[in-house]
Amino acid sequence: IMGAPHDSGMVGQRIESVDTPALFVDLDAFERNVRRMAGTIVGAGVGWRPHTKGIKVPALAQRLIAAGAFGVTCAKVSEAEVMAAGGIRDILIANMVVGEKKWERQFGDGFIAAPAVKRKRREAASGRSGSRRPSPPPSPAPRRARE
Protein backbone atom coordinates (compact mmCIF):
# COMPACT_ATOMS: atom_id res chain seq x y z
CA ILE A 1 0.00 0.00 0.00
CA MET A 2 1.61 3.24 -1.15
CA GLY A 3 2.35 5.65 1.63
CA ALA A 4 1.42 3.25 4.41
CA PRO A 5 4.00 3.28 7.16
CA HIS A 6 5.44 -0.18 7.70
CA ASP A 7 4.20 -0.18 11.29
CA SER A 8 0.65 0.77 10.28
CA GLY A 9 -0.50 -2.85 10.38
CA MET A 10 -1.66 -2.72 6.74
CA VAL A 11 1.47 -4.05 5.08
CA GLY A 12 1.15 -7.78 4.54
CA GLN A 13 -2.59 -7.89 5.21
CA ARG A 14 -4.98 -9.72 2.90
CA ILE A 15 -6.64 -7.41 0.39
CA GLU A 16 -10.07 -8.26 1.77
CA SER A 17 -9.12 -6.95 5.22
CA VAL A 18 -7.91 -3.50 4.11
CA ASP A 19 -10.38 -0.64 4.53
CA THR A 20 -11.19 1.19 1.32
CA PRO A 21 -10.43 3.35 -0.45
CA ALA A 22 -6.87 2.08 -0.65
CA LEU A 23 -4.36 2.02 -3.49
CA PHE A 24 -2.65 -1.24 -4.33
CA VAL A 25 0.22 -1.05 -6.79
CA ASP A 26 2.20 -3.86 -8.37
CA LEU A 27 5.49 -1.97 -8.10
CA ASP A 28 7.34 -4.31 -10.45
CA ALA A 29 4.76 -3.73 -13.20
CA PHE A 30 4.61 0.00 -12.41
CA GLU A 31 8.41 0.40 -12.64
CA ARG A 32 8.53 -1.66 -15.86
CA ASN A 33 5.80 0.52 -17.43
CA VAL A 34 7.49 3.74 -16.28
CA ARG A 35 10.83 2.63 -17.78
CA ARG A 36 9.16 1.78 -21.08
CA MET A 37 7.14 5.01 -21.18
CA ALA A 38 10.10 7.19 -20.17
CA GLY A 39 12.34 5.48 -22.71
CA THR A 40 9.88 6.24 -25.49
CA ILE A 41 9.27 9.85 -24.45
CA VAL A 42 12.83 10.80 -23.60
CA GLY A 43 14.09 8.88 -26.63
CA ALA A 44 11.84 11.02 -28.85
CA GLY A 45 13.43 14.15 -27.37
CA VAL A 46 10.22 15.60 -25.98
CA GLY A 47 9.24 16.86 -22.54
CA TRP A 48 7.05 14.94 -20.19
CA ARG A 49 4.73 16.25 -17.48
CA PRO A 50 2.25 13.52 -16.44
CA HIS A 51 -1.21 14.49 -15.24
CA THR A 52 -1.95 13.52 -11.65
CA LYS A 53 -5.52 12.44 -12.35
CA GLY A 54 -4.15 9.02 -13.18
CA ILE A 55 -1.92 8.62 -10.14
CA LYS A 56 -3.15 10.91 -7.31
CA VAL A 57 -0.25 9.88 -5.07
CA PRO A 58 2.89 12.02 -4.66
CA ALA A 59 5.05 8.91 -4.11
CA LEU A 60 4.13 7.69 -7.61
CA ALA A 61 4.72 11.16 -9.06
CA GLN A 62 8.20 11.18 -7.48
CA ARG A 63 9.00 7.94 -9.31
CA LEU A 64 7.86 9.45 -12.62
CA ILE A 65 10.04 12.52 -12.02
CA ALA A 66 13.00 10.29 -11.16
CA ALA A 67 12.44 8.59 -14.53
CA GLY A 68 12.72 11.91 -16.40
CA ALA A 69 9.40 13.77 -16.11
CA PHE A 70 9.79 17.55 -15.70
CA GLY A 71 7.13 17.67 -13.00
CA VAL A 72 3.39 17.07 -12.86
CA THR A 73 0.21 18.58 -14.24
CA CYS A 74 -2.79 19.09 -11.96
CA ALA A 75 -6.29 20.19 -12.88
CA LYS A 76 -6.99 22.16 -9.70
CA VAL A 77 -5.22 24.05 -6.95
CA SER A 78 -6.33 21.44 -4.39
CA GLU A 79 -4.60 18.68 -6.39
CA ALA A 80 -1.47 20.82 -6.64
CA GLU A 81 -1.52 21.29 -2.85
CA VAL A 82 -1.47 17.50 -2.36
CA MET A 83 1.48 17.12 -4.74
CA ALA A 84 3.35 20.02 -3.11
CA ALA A 85 2.79 18.56 0.35
CA GLY A 86 4.27 15.32 -0.99
CA GLY A 87 7.47 17.06 -2.10
CA ILE A 88 6.72 17.79 -5.75
CA ARG A 89 8.09 21.23 -6.65
CA ASP A 90 7.42 21.57 -10.40
CA ILE A 91 3.65 21.76 -10.83
CA LEU A 92 1.58 22.96 -13.76
CA ILE A 93 -2.03 23.83 -12.99
CA ALA A 94 -3.77 23.15 -16.28
CA ASN A 95 -7.00 25.02 -15.67
CA MET A 96 -7.47 28.72 -15.12
CA VAL A 97 -7.47 29.71 -11.49
CA VAL A 98 -10.56 31.84 -10.85
CA GLY A 99 -11.25 33.64 -7.61
CA GLU A 100 -9.04 35.44 -5.14
CA LYS A 101 -9.09 32.62 -2.56
CA LYS A 102 -7.77 30.06 -5.03
CA TRP A 103 -5.29 32.57 -6.45
CA GLU A 104 -3.99 33.23 -2.93
CA ARG A 105 -3.74 29.49 -2.27
CA GLN A 106 -1.73 29.08 -5.46
CA PHE A 107 0.64 32.01 -5.09
CA GLY A 108 0.36 32.80 -1.39
CA ASP A 109 3.19 32.65 1.09
CA GLY A 110 2.12 29.21 2.33
CA PHE A 111 2.39 27.44 -1.01
CA ILE A 112 5.66 25.50 -1.03
CA ALA A 113 6.02 24.61 -4.71
CA ALA A 114 6.68 26.62 -7.84
CA PRO A 115 3.32 26.42 -9.56
CA ALA A 116 2.97 27.46 -13.16
CA VAL A 117 -0.24 28.23 -14.95
CA LYS A 118 -1.16 27.94 -18.57
CA ARG A 119 0.26 30.35 -21.11
CA LYS A 120 -2.17 33.22 -20.50
CA ARG A 121 -1.06 33.51 -16.87
CA ARG A 122 2.58 32.48 -17.21
CA GLU A 123 3.82 36.06 -17.25
CA ALA A 124 1.99 36.83 -14.01
CA ALA A 125 3.22 33.64 -12.35
CA SER A 126 6.83 34.21 -13.31
CA GLY A 127 6.68 37.83 -12.11
CA ARG A 128 6.61 36.78 -8.47
CA SER A 129 9.68 37.74 -6.55
CA GLY A 130 10.12 37.99 -2.80
CA SER A 131 6.92 39.21 -1.22
CA ARG A 132 5.59 40.51 -4.54
CA ARG A 133 2.76 38.35 -5.77
CA PRO A 134 0.89 38.53 -9.04
CA SER A 135 -2.48 40.17 -8.83
CA PRO A 136 -5.38 37.83 -9.37
CA PRO A 137 -7.05 38.15 -12.73
CA PRO A 138 -10.43 39.88 -12.80
CA SER A 139 -13.35 37.54 -12.31
CA PRO A 140 -15.09 36.74 -15.56
CA ALA A 141 -18.32 38.57 -16.28
CA PRO A 142 -21.43 36.49 -15.58
CA ARG A 143 -22.83 34.81 -18.67
CA ARG A 144 -26.44 34.45 -19.62
CA ALA A 145 -27.68 31.06 -20.64
CA ARG A 146 -28.56 30.76 -24.30
CA GLU A 147 -32.24 30.70 -24.98
PDB file of C-alpha atoms in Angstrom:
ATOM      1  CA  ILE A   1       0.000   0.000   0.000  1.00  0.00           C
ATOM      2  CA  MET A   2       1.610   3.241  -1.155  1.00  0.00           C
ATOM      3  CA  GLY A   3       2.345   5.653   1.632  1.00  0.00           C
ATOM      4  CA  ALA A   4       1.415   3.248   4.411  1.00  0.00           C
ATOM      5  CA  PRO A   5       3.998   3.275   7.161  1.00  0.00           C
ATOM      6  CA  HIS A   6       5.435  -0.178   7.702  1.00  0.00           C
ATOM      7  CA  ASP A   7       4.204  -0.176  11.290  1.00  0.00           C
ATOM      8  CA  SER A   8       0.650   0.765  10.283  1.00  0.00           C
ATOM      9  CA  GLY A   9      -0.495  -2.849  10.375  1.00  0.00           C
ATOM     10  CA  MET A  10      -1.660  -2.717   6.741  1.00  0.00           C
ATOM     11  CA  VAL A  11       1.469  -4.045   5.079  1.00  0.00           C
ATOM     12  CA  GLY A  12       1.154  -7.776   4.544  1.00  0.00           C
ATOM     13  CA  GLN A  13      -2.594  -7.890   5.209  1.00  0.00           C
ATOM     14  CA  ARG A  14      -4.979  -9.720   2.899  1.00  0.00           C
ATOM     15  CA  ILE A  15      -6.643  -7.410   0.385  1.00  0.00           C
ATOM     16  CA  GLU A  16     -10.070  -8.260   1.774  1.00  0.00           C
ATOM     17  CA  SER A  17      -9.121  -6.947   5.217  1.00  0.00           C
ATOM     18  CA  VAL A  18      -7.906  -3.501   4.105  1.00  0.00           C
ATOM     19  CA  ASP A  19     -10.375  -0.642   4.534  1.00  0.00           C
ATOM     20  CA  THR A  20     -11.192   1.186   1.324  1.00  0.00           C
ATOM     21  CA  PRO A  21     -10.433   3.354  -0.454  1.00  0.00           C
ATOM     22  CA  ALA A  22      -6.869   2.077  -0.653  1.00  0.00           C
ATOM     23  CA  LEU A  23      -4.364   2.021  -3.489  1.00  0.00           C
ATOM     24  CA  PHE A  24      -2.645  -1.238  -4.331  1.00  0.00           C
ATOM     25  CA  VAL A  25       0.224  -1.053  -6.791  1.00  0.00           C
ATOM     26  CA  ASP A  26       2.200  -3.863  -8.369  1.00  0.00           C
ATOM     27  CA  LEU A  27       5.492  -1.967  -8.105  1.00  0.00           C
ATOM     28  CA  ASP A  28       7.345  -4.312 -10.455  1.00  0.00           C
ATOM     29  CA  ALA A  29       4.758  -3.732 -13.205  1.00  0.00           C
ATOM     30  CA  PHE A  30       4.614  -0.002 -12.411  1.00  0.00           C
ATOM     31  CA  GLU A  31       8.405   0.403 -12.643  1.00  0.00           C
ATOM     32  CA  ARG A  32       8.527  -1.656 -15.860  1.00  0.00           C
ATOM     33  CA  ASN A  33       5.802   0.519 -17.430  1.00  0.00           C
ATOM     34  CA  VAL A  34       7.494   3.742 -16.283  1.00  0.00           C
ATOM     35  CA  ARG A  35      10.827   2.635 -17.784  1.00  0.00           C
ATOM     36  CA  ARG A  36       9.160   1.775 -21.078  1.00  0.00           C
ATOM     37  CA  MET A  37       7.139   5.011 -21.180  1.00  0.00           C
ATOM     38  CA  ALA A  38      10.095   7.187 -20.170  1.00  0.00           C
ATOM     39  CA  GLY A  39      12.342   5.481 -22.713  1.00  0.00           C
ATOM     40  CA  THR A  40       9.875   6.238 -25.491  1.00  0.00           C
ATOM     41  CA  ILE A  41       9.268   9.852 -24.449  1.00  0.00           C
ATOM     42  CA  VAL A  42      12.830  10.805 -23.600  1.00  0.00           C
ATOM     43  CA  GLY A  43      14.088   8.877 -26.629  1.00  0.00           C
ATOM     44  CA  ALA A  44      11.843  11.018 -28.847  1.00  0.00           C
ATOM     45  CA  GLY A  45      13.425  14.154 -27.370  1.00  0.00           C
ATOM     46  CA  VAL A  46      10.215  15.597 -25.975  1.00  0.00           C
ATOM     47  CA  GLY A  47       9.242  16.863 -22.540  1.00  0.00           C
ATOM     48  CA  TRP A  48       7.046  14.936 -20.186  1.00  0.00           C
ATOM     49  CA  ARG A  49       4.727  16.252 -17.477  1.00  0.00           C
ATOM     50  CA  PRO A  50       2.254  13.519 -16.437  1.00  0.00           C
ATOM     51  CA  HIS A  51      -1.209  14.487 -15.238  1.00  0.00           C
ATOM     52  CA  THR A  52      -1.950  13.522 -11.652  1.00  0.00           C
ATOM     53  CA  LYS A  53      -5.518  12.436 -12.354  1.00  0.00           C
ATOM     54  CA  GLY A  54      -4.152   9.018 -13.177  1.00  0.00           C
ATOM     55  CA  ILE A  55      -1.916   8.620 -10.138  1.00  0.00           C
ATOM     56  CA  LYS A  56      -3.151  10.908  -7.313  1.00  0.00           C
ATOM     57  CA  VAL A  57      -0.246   9.881  -5.071  1.00  0.00           C
ATOM     58  CA  PRO A  58       2.887  12.022  -4.657  1.00  0.00           C
ATOM     59  CA  ALA A  59       5.051   8.908  -4.114  1.00  0.00           C
ATOM     60  CA  LEU A  60       4.135   7.693  -7.607  1.00  0.00           C
ATOM     61  CA  ALA A  61       4.716  11.159  -9.061  1.00  0.00           C
ATOM     62  CA  GLN A  62       8.197  11.183  -7.476  1.00  0.00           C
ATOM     63  CA  ARG A  63       8.996   7.941  -9.310  1.00  0.00           C
ATOM     64  CA  LEU A  64       7.862   9.452 -12.621  1.00  0.00           C
ATOM     65  CA  ILE A  65      10.040  12.518 -12.022  1.00  0.00           C
ATOM     66  CA  ALA A  66      12.998  10.291 -11.160  1.00  0.00           C
ATOM     67  CA  ALA A  67      12.444   8.587 -14.531  1.00  0.00           C
ATOM     68  CA  GLY A  68      12.715  11.909 -16.397  1.00  0.00           C
ATOM     69  CA  ALA A  69       9.401  13.771 -16.110  1.00  0.00           C
ATOM     70  CA  PHE A  70       9.792  17.547 -15.697  1.00  0.00           C
ATOM     71  CA  GLY A  71       7.129  17.671 -12.997  1.00  0.00           C
ATOM     72  CA  VAL A  72       3.390  17.069 -12.861  1.00  0.00           C
ATOM     73  CA  THR A  73       0.214  18.578 -14.241  1.00  0.00           C
ATOM     74  CA  CYS A  74      -2.792  19.093 -11.963  1.00  0.00           C
ATOM     75  CA  ALA A  75      -6.292  20.193 -12.879  1.00  0.00           C
ATOM     76  CA  LYS A  76      -6.993  22.157  -9.701  1.00  0.00           C
ATOM     77  CA  VAL A  77      -5.216  24.053  -6.953  1.00  0.00           C
ATOM     78  CA  SER A  78      -6.326  21.438  -4.395  1.00  0.00           C
ATOM     79  CA  GLU A  79      -4.603  18.675  -6.394  1.00  0.00           C
ATOM     80  CA  ALA A  80      -1.467  20.820  -6.637  1.00  0.00           C
ATOM     81  CA  GLU A  81      -1.519  21.286  -2.855  1.00  0.00           C
ATOM     82  CA  VAL A  82      -1.472  17.504  -2.362  1.00  0.00           C
ATOM     83  CA  MET A  83       1.479  17.121  -4.736  1.00  0.00           C
ATOM     84  CA  ALA A  84       3.351  20.025  -3.105  1.00  0.00           C
ATOM     85  CA  ALA A  85       2.785  18.558   0.354  1.00  0.00           C
ATOM     86  CA  GLY A  86       4.274  15.319  -0.991  1.00  0.00           C
ATOM     87  CA  GLY A  87       7.467  17.063  -2.098  1.00  0.00           C
ATOM     88  CA  ILE A  88       6.718  17.792  -5.754  1.00  0.00           C
ATOM     89  CA  ARG A  89       8.086  21.228  -6.648  1.00  0.00           C
ATOM     90  CA  ASP A  90       7.422  21.574 -10.396  1.00  0.00           C
ATOM     91  CA  ILE A  91       3.648  21.756 -10.828  1.00  0.00           C
ATOM     92  CA  LEU A  92       1.579  22.964 -13.761  1.00  0.00           C
ATOM     93  CA  ILE A  93      -2.031  23.828 -12.986  1.00  0.00           C
ATOM     94  CA  ALA A  94      -3.766  23.149 -16.285  1.00  0.00           C
ATOM     95  CA  ASN A  95      -7.003  25.020 -15.669  1.00  0.00           C
ATOM     96  CA  MET A  96      -7.468  28.720 -15.119  1.00  0.00           C
ATOM     97  CA  VAL A  97      -7.473  29.713 -11.489  1.00  0.00           C
ATOM     98  CA  VAL A  98     -10.558  31.842 -10.851  1.00  0.00           C
ATOM     99  CA  GLY A  99     -11.248  33.645  -7.615  1.00  0.00           C
ATOM    100  CA  GLU A 100      -9.044  35.441  -5.143  1.00  0.00           C
ATOM    101  CA  LYS A 101      -9.087  32.620  -2.562  1.00  0.00           C
ATOM    102  CA  LYS A 102      -7.769  30.061  -5.032  1.00  0.00           C
ATOM    103  CA  TRP A 103      -5.286  32.571  -6.446  1.00  0.00           C
ATOM    104  CA  GLU A 104      -3.987  33.233  -2.933  1.00  0.00           C
ATOM    105  CA  ARG A 105      -3.737  29.492  -2.271  1.00  0.00           C
ATOM    106  CA  GLN A 106      -1.731  29.077  -5.458  1.00  0.00           C
ATOM    107  CA  PHE A 107       0.644  32.014  -5.089  1.00  0.00           C
ATOM    108  CA  GLY A 108       0.359  32.800  -1.386  1.00  0.00           C
ATOM    109  CA  ASP A 109       3.194  32.652   1.091  1.00  0.00           C
ATOM    110  CA  GLY A 110       2.119  29.214   2.330  1.00  0.00           C
ATOM    111  CA  PHE A 111       2.395  27.438  -1.012  1.00  0.00           C
ATOM    112  CA  ILE A 112       5.664  25.497  -1.029  1.00  0.00           C
ATOM    113  CA  ALA A 113       6.024  24.611  -4.714  1.00  0.00           C
ATOM    114  CA  ALA A 114       6.683  26.617  -7.845  1.00  0.00           C
ATOM    115  CA  PRO A 115       3.324  26.421  -9.565  1.00  0.00           C
ATOM    116  CA  ALA A 116       2.967  27.460 -13.164  1.00  0.00           C
ATOM    117  CA  VAL A 117      -0.240  28.226 -14.948  1.00  0.00           C
ATOM    118  CA  LYS A 118      -1.164  27.943 -18.566  1.00  0.00           C
ATOM    119  CA  ARG A 119       0.257  30.352 -21.106  1.00  0.00           C
ATOM    120  CA  LYS A 120      -2.168  33.221 -20.503  1.00  0.00           C
ATOM    121  CA  ARG A 121      -1.062  33.510 -16.874  1.00  0.00           C
ATOM    122  CA  ARG A 122       2.583  32.479 -17.206  1.00  0.00           C
ATOM    123  CA  GLU A 123       3.818  36.065 -17.246  1.00  0.00           C
ATOM    124  CA  ALA A 124       1.989  36.831 -14.012  1.00  0.00           C
ATOM    125  CA  ALA A 125       3.223  33.644 -12.354  1.00  0.00           C
ATOM    126  CA  SER A 126       6.833  34.209 -13.307  1.00  0.00           C
ATOM    127  CA  GLY A 127       6.684  37.832 -12.108  1.00  0.00           C
ATOM    128  CA  ARG A 128       6.608  36.778  -8.470  1.00  0.00           C
ATOM    129  CA  SER A 129       9.685  37.742  -6.546  1.00  0.00           C
ATOM    130  CA  GLY A 130      10.122  37.988  -2.800  1.00  0.00           C
ATOM    131  CA  SER A 131       6.923  39.211  -1.222  1.00  0.00           C
ATOM    132  CA  ARG A 132       5.593  40.507  -4.538  1.00  0.00           C
ATOM    133  CA  ARG A 133       2.765  38.349  -5.771  1.00  0.00           C
ATOM    134  CA  PRO A 134       0.889  38.528  -9.039  1.00  0.00           C
ATOM    135  CA  SER A 135      -2.477  40.167  -8.833  1.00  0.00           C
ATOM    136  CA  PRO A 136      -5.381  37.826  -9.371  1.00  0.00           C
ATOM    137  CA  PRO A 137      -7.054  38.147 -12.734  1.00  0.00           C
ATOM    138  CA  PRO A 138     -10.426  39.879 -12.796  1.00  0.00           C
ATOM    139  CA  SER A 139     -13.353  37.542 -12.312  1.00  0.00           C
ATOM    140  CA  PRO A 140     -15.091  36.739 -15.564  1.00  0.00           C
ATOM    141  CA  ALA A 141     -18.323  38.569 -16.283  1.00  0.00           C
ATOM    142  CA  PRO A 142     -21.433  36.489 -15.584  1.00  0.00           C
ATOM    143  CA  ARG A 143     -22.828  34.814 -18.671  1.00  0.00           C
ATOM    144  CA  ARG A 144     -26.441  34.445 -19.618  1.00  0.00           C
ATOM    145  CA  ALA A 145     -27.684  31.064 -20.639  1.00  0.00           C
ATOM    146  CA  ARG A 146     -28.565  30.756 -24.296  1.00  0.00           C
ATOM    147  CA  GLU A 147     -32.235  30.695 -24.982  1.00  0.00           C
TER     148      GLU A 147
END
